[in-house]
Amino acid sequence: MDLAAIEAIDVHTHAQAPCDGHIDPITAMNLDAAAKHFRTDFPRPTVEDVAAYYRERRMAAVVFNVDSEVNTGEVPISGDEIVEIAQANSDVLIPFVSIDPHRGKRAVSEARRLIEKGARGFKFHPNLQAFFPNDRMAYELYAVIEEAGLPALFHTGHSGIGSTLPGGGGIRLKYSNPMYVDDVAADFPGMPIVLAHPSFPWQEEAISVAMHKQQVYIDLSGWSPKLFPPVLVQYVNTVLRDKVLFGSDFPVITPERWLRDLEKTEIKPDLYPRILKDNAARLLGLA
C-alpha cells in the first residue's frame, strides 16, 4: 500500500453481502431494522464494492465480516472471502476477520489458518456474539492473535443492530462495556486493541482504558462527529491525540459525511492528519 497515494485510512468498514449476492435472511432482517434506526437506506456492499468505493475516494479501509452465527443464527461472509478479495485489492483494503469465540478449539485453529492466509487483524462484536470480552473461553484465541502481533477490534457501547426490533432482537448491551476489555488489555499486553465507536453510555470508561493501557486505541466510527460527547472531544484534543482513529462504520455512515461533520466539531484541525491516517498507519504496521 502506497501511503502517499491515499488521503485517509478508515479503520471500520463492513462487507455486508457475499460476492455471490446471496445475503443471509437474518442479515437482511437486521439491516432493514438498522436502516430504520439510522433513518437511511444504506447499501449492502460486498468486499469488492468496498474496494471500489474507497479507491475512488483515494482512501484505504479496514474491511471485515462479523461471525455471530452461534448466537444469532446469521451465516457470516467467510473470512476466506474477506482475505482473498482484500489481497486482490491490497492498494486500498486491509483484511480483518471475525471468529466467534464460542467456536472453541475450532476458533483457534481457524484463526491460525486465516493468519497464515493473510488476515491482518480480528473483529469481535460482544453484543452479537453474546460474550463478555474477558470470558476465559476467548483467551486461547487472543493468545494466537497476540502471538501474530495483530490487532483486535472490539465493538463497544450501544448497538444500532437490533434497535427498533422487539426486545432489541434479543441482543444484550451489557456485553459491550469497554471495562471488560480492560482485563483483555492487561492479560494480553502484546495485542493492540481498538475500542470501536464512541462507547455510549460508557464513554469515560473507554477513555480511561485507552489512557491506562498503552496498546489500546479508540476508533471514532458509527456516530456523526457532531454528536460526539464533549468529554471525548476534550481527550481527542489532548492526551489521546495519538490513540484515536478515523472510522466511518461504512455503509452505515459514509466517509464523506463523517469528514464533513468533523469540521463542525471542536476537534483541532491540526490533529486531522493524525486522526485520519497517521495513527492508523502506525497501528497497522503500514508506516
Short mmCIF file of C-alpha atoms in Angstrom, two decimals:
data_model
loop_
_atom_site.label_atom_id
_atom_site.label_comp_id
_atom_site.label_asym_id
_atom_site.label_seq_id
_atom_site.Cartn_x
_atom_site.Cartn_y
_atom_site.Cartn_z
CA MET A 1 0.00 0.00 0.00
CA ASP A 2 1.34 3.40 -1.03
CA LEU A 3 0.59 5.67 1.93
CA ALA A 4 1.48 8.75 -0.07
CA ALA A 5 -1.26 7.89 -2.56
CA ILE A 6 -4.07 7.76 -0.01
CA GLU A 7 -5.62 10.59 1.97
CA ALA A 8 -7.10 8.64 4.88
CA ILE A 9 -7.43 5.17 6.42
CA ASP A 10 -10.94 4.19 7.51
CA VAL A 11 -10.41 1.53 10.18
CA HIS A 12 -14.05 0.40 10.40
CA THR A 13 -15.97 -0.76 7.33
CA HIS A 14 -18.32 -3.69 6.76
CA ALA A 15 -18.75 -6.11 3.91
CA GLN A 16 -22.41 -6.98 4.32
CA ALA A 17 -23.12 -9.20 1.34
CA PRO A 18 -21.17 -12.11 -0.12
CA CYS A 19 -19.90 -11.70 -3.65
CA ASP A 20 -22.34 -14.33 -4.91
CA GLY A 21 -25.19 -11.98 -3.95
CA HIS A 22 -26.99 -14.43 -1.66
CA ILE A 23 -27.42 -12.41 1.52
CA ASP A 24 -28.45 -14.34 4.63
CA PRO A 25 -32.11 -13.65 5.60
CA ILE A 26 -31.15 -12.84 9.20
CA THR A 27 -28.60 -10.34 7.86
CA ALA A 28 -31.32 -8.79 5.70
CA MET A 29 -33.72 -8.52 8.68
CA ASN A 30 -31.09 -6.88 10.89
CA LEU A 31 -30.03 -4.44 8.18
CA ASP A 32 -33.64 -3.50 7.43
CA ALA A 33 -34.12 -2.68 11.12
CA ALA A 34 -30.81 -0.80 11.25
CA ALA A 35 -31.86 1.30 8.26
CA LYS A 36 -34.91 2.42 10.24
CA HIS A 37 -32.78 3.17 13.30
CA PHE A 38 -30.26 5.23 11.33
CA ARG A 39 -33.00 6.73 9.13
CA THR A 40 -31.14 5.87 5.96
CA ASP A 41 -31.41 3.32 3.18
CA PHE A 42 -27.76 2.34 3.20
CA PRO A 43 -26.38 -0.11 0.64
CA ARG A 44 -25.22 -3.67 1.34
CA PRO A 45 -21.72 -3.81 -0.14
CA THR A 46 -19.56 -6.78 -0.99
CA VAL A 47 -15.82 -6.71 -0.30
CA GLU A 48 -15.33 -5.79 -3.96
CA ASP A 49 -17.78 -2.91 -3.59
CA VAL A 50 -15.87 -1.59 -0.58
CA ALA A 51 -12.60 -1.70 -2.53
CA ALA A 52 -14.06 0.21 -5.49
CA TYR A 53 -15.73 2.78 -3.23
CA TYR A 54 -12.57 3.62 -1.29
CA ARG A 55 -10.26 3.54 -4.30
CA GLU A 56 -12.44 6.16 -5.97
CA ARG A 57 -12.00 8.37 -2.90
CA ARG A 58 -8.23 7.83 -2.58
CA MET A 59 -8.71 6.19 0.81
CA ALA A 60 -7.77 2.86 2.35
CA ALA A 61 -10.12 0.80 4.52
CA VAL A 62 -10.03 -1.95 7.09
CA VAL A 63 -12.83 -4.29 6.00
CA PHE A 64 -14.36 -7.17 7.95
CA ASN A 65 -17.25 -9.55 8.45
CA VAL A 66 -18.99 -10.39 11.74
CA ASP A 67 -19.32 -14.02 12.83
CA SER A 68 -22.20 -14.29 15.33
CA GLU A 69 -23.75 -17.49 13.97
CA VAL A 70 -23.69 -19.38 17.29
CA ASN A 71 -25.85 -16.74 19.00
CA THR A 72 -27.90 -15.26 16.15
CA GLY A 73 -28.00 -17.98 13.53
CA GLU A 74 -26.76 -15.48 10.96
CA VAL A 75 -24.39 -17.07 8.45
CA PRO A 76 -21.43 -14.70 8.01
CA ILE A 77 -19.47 -13.83 4.91
CA SER A 78 -16.49 -16.16 5.04
CA GLY A 79 -13.16 -15.00 6.34
CA ASP A 80 -11.60 -16.52 3.24
CA GLU A 81 -13.62 -14.21 1.01
CA ILE A 82 -12.58 -11.18 3.08
CA VAL A 83 -8.89 -12.09 2.90
CA GLU A 84 -8.79 -13.18 -0.73
CA ILE A 85 -10.56 -10.14 -2.16
CA ALA A 86 -8.69 -7.75 0.13
CA GLN A 87 -5.40 -9.22 -1.05
CA ALA A 88 -6.52 -8.72 -4.66
CA ASN A 89 -7.17 -5.07 -3.75
CA SER A 90 -4.23 -4.54 -1.41
CA ASP A 91 -3.74 -0.97 -2.63
CA VAL A 92 -6.84 0.05 -0.63
CA LEU A 93 -8.01 -2.82 1.63
CA ILE A 94 -6.69 -4.28 4.90
CA PRO A 95 -8.50 -7.54 5.81
CA PHE A 96 -9.73 -8.18 9.35
CA VAL A 97 -11.67 -11.39 10.04
CA SER A 98 -14.25 -12.33 12.65
CA ILE A 99 -14.32 -15.64 14.50
CA ASP A 100 -16.89 -16.30 17.22
CA PRO A 101 -15.11 -17.32 20.45
CA HIS A 102 -17.95 -19.76 21.13
CA ARG A 103 -16.45 -21.95 18.41
CA GLY A 104 -13.82 -23.08 20.94
CA LYS A 105 -10.91 -25.09 19.58
CA ARG A 106 -12.25 -24.60 16.05
CA ALA A 107 -11.94 -20.84 16.55
CA VAL A 108 -8.28 -21.20 17.48
CA SER A 109 -7.39 -23.39 14.51
CA GLU A 110 -9.38 -21.16 12.16
CA ALA A 111 -7.56 -18.09 13.45
CA ARG A 112 -4.19 -19.71 12.79
CA ARG A 113 -5.28 -20.71 9.29
CA LEU A 114 -6.57 -17.24 8.38
CA ILE A 115 -3.48 -15.54 9.79
CA GLU A 116 -1.37 -17.80 7.61
CA LYS A 117 -3.59 -16.87 4.67
CA GLY A 118 -3.12 -13.13 5.25
CA ALA A 119 -5.58 -11.79 7.84
CA ARG A 120 -4.25 -8.52 9.29
CA GLY A 121 -6.50 -8.27 12.36
CA PHE A 122 -9.62 -9.58 14.11
CA LYS A 123 -13.08 -8.13 14.74
CA PHE A 124 -15.15 -9.01 17.83
CA HIS A 125 -18.75 -7.95 18.45
CA PRO A 126 -19.60 -8.88 22.06
CA ASN A 127 -23.27 -7.83 21.69
CA LEU A 128 -23.94 -10.03 18.68
CA GLN A 129 -21.62 -12.83 19.80
CA ALA A 130 -23.10 -12.75 23.32
CA PHE A 131 -19.89 -12.93 25.34
CA PHE A 132 -18.01 -10.76 27.78
CA PRO A 133 -14.59 -9.96 26.27
CA ASN A 134 -12.84 -11.11 29.45
CA ASP A 135 -14.51 -14.54 29.34
CA ARG A 136 -11.70 -17.08 29.58
CA MET A 137 -13.20 -19.10 26.73
CA ALA A 138 -11.75 -16.47 24.36
CA TYR A 139 -8.27 -16.40 25.86
CA GLU A 140 -6.68 -19.13 23.72
CA LEU A 141 -7.97 -17.27 20.65
CA TYR A 142 -6.50 -14.00 21.91
CA ALA A 143 -3.18 -15.76 22.53
CA VAL A 144 -3.00 -16.72 18.85
CA ILE A 145 -3.72 -13.14 17.82
CA GLU A 146 -1.12 -11.77 20.25
CA GLU A 147 1.47 -14.27 19.06
CA ALA A 148 0.96 -13.00 15.50
CA GLY A 149 1.28 -9.37 16.66
CA LEU A 150 -2.09 -8.48 15.14
CA PRO A 151 -4.72 -6.04 16.45
CA ALA A 152 -8.14 -6.97 17.80
CA LEU A 153 -11.07 -4.58 17.35
CA PHE A 154 -13.98 -4.80 19.81
CA HIS A 155 -17.40 -3.25 19.33
CA THR A 156 -18.19 -1.17 22.42
CA GLY A 157 -21.25 0.71 23.58
CA HIS A 158 -24.74 0.90 22.13
CA SER A 159 -25.58 -1.30 19.14
CA GLY A 160 -27.58 0.03 16.20
CA ILE A 161 -28.05 -3.59 15.14
CA GLY A 162 -31.21 -4.80 16.91
CA SER A 163 -32.55 -1.30 17.54
CA THR A 164 -36.26 -0.98 16.59
CA LEU A 165 -36.75 -4.77 16.79
CA PRO A 166 -38.89 -6.23 19.59
CA GLY A 167 -36.61 -6.83 22.56
CA GLY A 168 -33.75 -5.38 20.55
CA GLY A 169 -33.70 -8.60 18.55
CA GLY A 170 -32.51 -10.38 21.69
CA ILE A 171 -29.19 -8.50 21.57
CA ARG A 172 -27.92 -7.58 25.03
CA LEU A 173 -25.99 -4.35 25.52
CA LYS A 174 -24.28 -5.41 28.75
CA TYR A 175 -21.51 -7.27 26.90
CA SER A 176 -20.11 -4.11 25.31
CA ASN A 177 -18.94 -2.13 28.33
CA PRO A 178 -15.30 -1.32 27.44
CA MET A 179 -14.23 -2.04 31.01
CA TYR A 180 -14.43 -5.77 30.18
CA VAL A 181 -11.81 -5.15 27.50
CA ASP A 182 -9.53 -3.65 30.17
CA ASP A 183 -8.93 -7.17 31.50
CA VAL A 184 -8.03 -8.35 28.00
CA ALA A 185 -5.56 -5.46 27.58
CA ALA A 186 -3.93 -6.30 30.91
CA ASP A 187 -3.69 -10.02 30.16
CA PHE A 188 -2.51 -9.63 26.53
CA PRO A 189 -0.16 -6.62 26.55
CA GLY A 190 1.30 -7.60 23.18
CA MET A 191 -2.06 -7.45 21.37
CA PRO A 192 -3.03 -3.99 20.06
CA ILE A 193 -6.69 -3.30 20.83
CA VAL A 194 -9.18 -0.92 19.23
CA LEU A 195 -12.30 0.09 21.15
CA ALA A 196 -14.77 0.67 18.33
CA HIS A 197 -17.19 3.61 18.41
CA PRO A 198 -17.91 6.32 20.95
CA SER A 199 -18.86 3.95 23.76
CA PHE A 200 -22.27 5.27 24.80
CA PRO A 201 -23.19 5.05 27.66
CA TRP A 202 -19.67 4.16 28.84
CA GLN A 203 -17.58 6.85 27.16
CA GLU A 204 -15.50 7.74 30.19
CA GLU A 205 -14.71 4.08 30.82
CA ALA A 206 -13.36 3.80 27.25
CA ILE A 207 -11.25 6.93 27.68
CA SER A 208 -9.85 5.59 30.95
CA VAL A 209 -8.89 2.24 29.40
CA ALA A 210 -7.21 3.93 26.42
CA MET A 211 -5.30 6.29 28.71
CA HIS A 212 -4.17 3.50 31.03
CA LYS A 213 -3.30 0.72 28.58
CA GLN A 214 -0.52 1.63 26.18
CA GLN A 215 -1.75 -0.60 23.34
CA VAL A 216 -5.43 0.48 23.40
CA TYR A 217 -6.87 2.83 20.76
CA ILE A 218 -10.35 4.26 20.15
CA ASP A 219 -11.97 4.39 16.74
CA LEU A 220 -14.49 7.15 16.13
CA SER A 221 -16.88 5.22 13.90
CA GLY A 222 -20.62 4.74 13.93
CA TRP A 223 -21.50 8.27 15.05
CA SER A 224 -21.51 11.58 13.27
CA PRO A 225 -18.63 13.57 14.80
CA LYS A 226 -21.01 16.44 15.53
CA LEU A 227 -22.71 14.12 18.05
CA PHE A 228 -19.50 13.18 19.90
CA PRO A 229 -19.83 13.81 23.65
CA PRO A 230 -17.78 16.82 24.83
CA VAL A 231 -15.58 14.65 27.05
CA LEU A 232 -14.49 12.62 24.02
CA VAL A 233 -13.63 15.76 22.06
CA GLN A 234 -11.66 17.04 25.06
CA TYR A 235 -9.48 13.93 25.19
CA VAL A 236 -9.12 13.66 21.40
CA ASN A 237 -7.64 17.15 21.51
CA THR A 238 -5.23 16.31 24.33
CA VAL A 239 -3.86 13.08 25.79
CA LEU A 240 -5.47 10.71 23.27
CA ARG A 241 -4.43 12.59 20.15
CA ASP A 242 -2.14 9.71 19.12
CA LYS A 243 -4.64 6.97 20.02
CA VAL A 244 -7.81 7.92 18.14
CA LEU A 245 -8.63 6.64 14.67
CA PHE A 246 -10.87 7.67 11.81
CA GLY A 247 -13.62 5.14 11.22
CA SER A 248 -16.94 5.59 9.49
CA ASP A 249 -18.81 2.30 10.03
CA PHE A 250 -19.46 2.31 6.27
CA PRO A 251 -22.05 1.80 4.88
CA VAL A 252 -23.94 2.98 7.98
CA ILE A 253 -22.14 6.32 7.71
CA THR A 254 -20.22 7.36 4.61
CA PRO A 255 -16.71 8.74 4.97
CA GLU A 256 -17.87 11.90 3.17
CA ARG A 257 -20.50 12.59 5.82
CA TRP A 258 -18.07 11.78 8.63
CA LEU A 259 -15.42 14.15 7.26
CA ARG A 260 -17.95 16.88 6.59
CA ASP A 261 -19.28 16.64 10.15
CA LEU A 262 -15.76 16.55 11.61
CA GLU A 263 -15.39 20.16 10.54
CA LYS A 264 -18.41 21.05 12.70
CA THR A 265 -16.68 19.90 15.88
CA GLU A 266 -14.17 21.48 18.25
CA ILE A 267 -11.53 18.89 17.30
CA LYS A 268 -8.40 20.82 16.33
CA PRO A 269 -7.76 20.85 12.56
CA ASP A 270 -4.02 20.41 13.09
CA LEU A 271 -4.82 16.93 14.51
CA TYR A 272 -6.69 15.79 11.39
CA PRO A 273 -3.62 14.14 9.77
CA ARG A 274 -3.03 12.00 12.87
CA ILE A 275 -6.69 11.02 13.22
CA LEU A 276 -7.31 10.39 9.53
CA LYS A 277 -4.17 8.47 8.64
CA ASP A 278 -1.02 8.62 10.75
CA ASN A 279 -2.29 6.86 13.89
CA ALA A 280 -3.85 4.04 11.88
CA ALA A 281 -0.75 3.62 9.71
CA ARG A 282 1.33 3.13 12.84
CA LEU A 283 -1.18 0.72 14.43
CA LEU A 284 -1.49 -1.37 11.27
CA GLY A 285 2.24 -1.52 10.63
CA LEU A 286 1.99 0.45 7.40
CA ALA A 287 4.33 3.25 8.45
#
